[in-house]
Amino acid sequence: MKLLAPFVALVGALVAMILIDDEPPRADVVFVNRGEVFTLDPQRMSWLNDLRMAYALYEGLVRWNNDDFSIEPAAAGAWTVDDARLTYTFSIRPDARWSNNDAVTAHDFVYAWRRAMLPDTASDYSNLFMLIEGAEPFFRWRGDALAAFAAAAGDLDPDERRRRAEDLWRETERRFQETVALKAVDDRTLRVTLVRPTPYFLDLVAFGVFCPVHPATVEPFVRLDPATGRLDQRQGWTKPGHLVSNGPYVLRQWRYKRGLYLEANPLYHSPGHVRNRTVSCVSIEDINTAVLAFESGQIDWLSDVGTEYEADMLAERFAYETRYAREIEAGRAAGRRLDDVLAELPEPREGERRDIHVLPAFGTDFYSFNCRPLLTDGRDNPLADARVRRAFVMCVDKRAIVEKVTRLNEPVATTLIPPGSIPGYRGPRGLPHDPARARTELEAAGWVDRDGDGLVEDASGQPFPVIDLLYSTSGRRYKNISLALRDMWQRELGVRVELRGKDTKFFKEDLKTGHFMIGRGGWYGDYGDPTTYLDMFRTGDGNNDRGYSSPYIDELLETAARETDPQRRLAQLAECERFLMDEEVPMLVLCQYVTVYMYAPDRLSGLSHHPRLVQYLWKMKVHR
């Protein structure tokens, strides 16, 4: 970082100009949200940057405690569940208000959730609402009706198209009311009935796409398109001066590639929860500039570092922790938060730092095995044999990869679901690093070096097919990991490996069509239940790039879906993961993903270190 020091003052000045130029005063908390905010419409959100704003501007029925991810009341002060665990009744707080002083009602939630169920909205998370009784048939009916309308519309004059589009919308409203088990019993009571008991339903309800919107604000920007029959939902209502919100903040400014400015909502029902009055989200495209802005004191929190010299900064953090290892260990033993301990320690010396933080995330980095019996060229696929897959897994030194290749020291993974990330769930141990056992597994599958040339052959003398190792060329991470895997497999197993790097778009196409033998992958959980990971192994699942199929796994997942006892259900899902990770291994799990933050623990408080890494802006406080 010494080489960067001369530029800090310059960058600080530039960022200051951005903050001052036609801006409100410097906010109490200033942070960089890597990447742009795409939308402030909660039903259309899918990116982390957007969802972070959802939890600032809106408030759902419930929210997570983002330290342990238990469920807390939010816009709903209370709720009940019937004995069948199917019907949830939520009571809206009497003091829940929109920022224009309208009462937040159950009707607002019905309106918002219906938007998510409409194909017209094209919500990335519409599938989460299909757990509601009648939602999936309604979604399919609307899609079919729109397709039929479009097919017939070309032969109609404009007035007739408009009339039929209006008739179709009236029929849509009627069908929703009659078939979807989502009802506003009265202004303050919302009732929803599910297709089947879903233990994680409240976790879903806390997700940003379940937040309400203010119907009277949205409707002026909605029109019926007579050409397609669809609702054309323009986004003008999400702009400053129009947006009406019910969360801790209101939107004061939003400028593309400049950022957003939020102010505390004076009508929020629990103002004592909000630890700052203003928050500024600054857009800085170049990560090096963002780091320098942090160094110059213009930024309080950088939410994703990702620089080329990230590992070097982490080494400086490690040096600091090493010097104060005794104090840190004593603080942890006393149950104190690491940030609180660091904040009380002396300033770092030259070559040390305490303002960079590696946080394990709710995601896993892996490589998929093609489990189909045949490869796309018609050859037999040796990886269809679980013994071969186990051999490829156990000869990989994952510790060497995270220490010497990525250099981020990510938590090594032997199972898919990050340990400790889901309350009450205890996963299996997974397979160890054991090259000798790996070679035994390969021999059991019939692959042995029979001619002493260092390469394994089958009983007929045919060499093991050259492994086609597919990776995406976005960044150097996966090329470097793939090179390391190639060397390990060739050295330990006596197989040949060829790397094939592809642009992300074409890489994904090859994965979906099975045009690979081993391909890099990764997964972030969407909600706090093991099924957010395990469902990708269902036969025919859209995310099952491996082509893996097991009647045992399919039955286990179905059995768990029907199980009403929470502990038995989690035990069934743990058995599912055990069978996958200890026996079948359709993928090589490498490590838990990490996110790297920059913030000074003695200056900024309120950030969660839970693997799901949901950060509430209203919990943050800068100590100046």
Coordinates of N, CA, C and O in Angstrom, one line a residue, residues 43 114 145 194 225 292 314 322 394 431:
Q43 N -40.4 -6.1 -5.7 CA -40.8 -7.3 -6.4 C -39.9 -7.6 -7.6 O -39.9 -8.7 -8.1
R114 N -49.2 -10.1 -5.1 CA -49.9 -10.4 -6.4 C -49.0 -9.9 -7.6 O -48.8 -10.6 -8.6
A145 N -52.9 -17.4 -20.8 CA -53.9 -16.4 -21.3 C -53.2 -15.3 -22.1 O -53.7 -14.9 -23.1
L194 N -50.7 -22.1 2.7 CA -49.7 -22.7 1.9 C -50.1 -24.0 1.3 O -51.1 -24.7 1.8
D225 N -51.2 -2.8 -21.7 CA -50.7 -2.7 -23.0 C -51.7 -3.5 -23.9 O -51.8 -4.7 -23.9
L292 N -8.9 3.7 -2.1 CA -8.2 4.9 -1.8 C -9.1 5.9 -1.1 O -8.7 6.7 -0.2
L314 N -4.7 -8.6 3.4 CA -5.1 -9.6 4.4 C -3.9 -10.1 5.2 O -4.0 -10.5 6.3
T322 N -1.7 -11.6 14.8 CA -0.7 -12.4 15.4 C -0.1 -11.6 16.6 O 0.2 -12.2 17.6
M394 N -11.0 -36.9 -3.1 CA -10.1 -37.2 -2.0 C -8.6 -36.9 -2.3 O -7.8 -36.7 -1.3
L431 N -15.9 -36.1 2.8 CA -14.8 -36.9 2.6 C -13.5 -36.1 2.9 O -13.4 -34.9 2.6

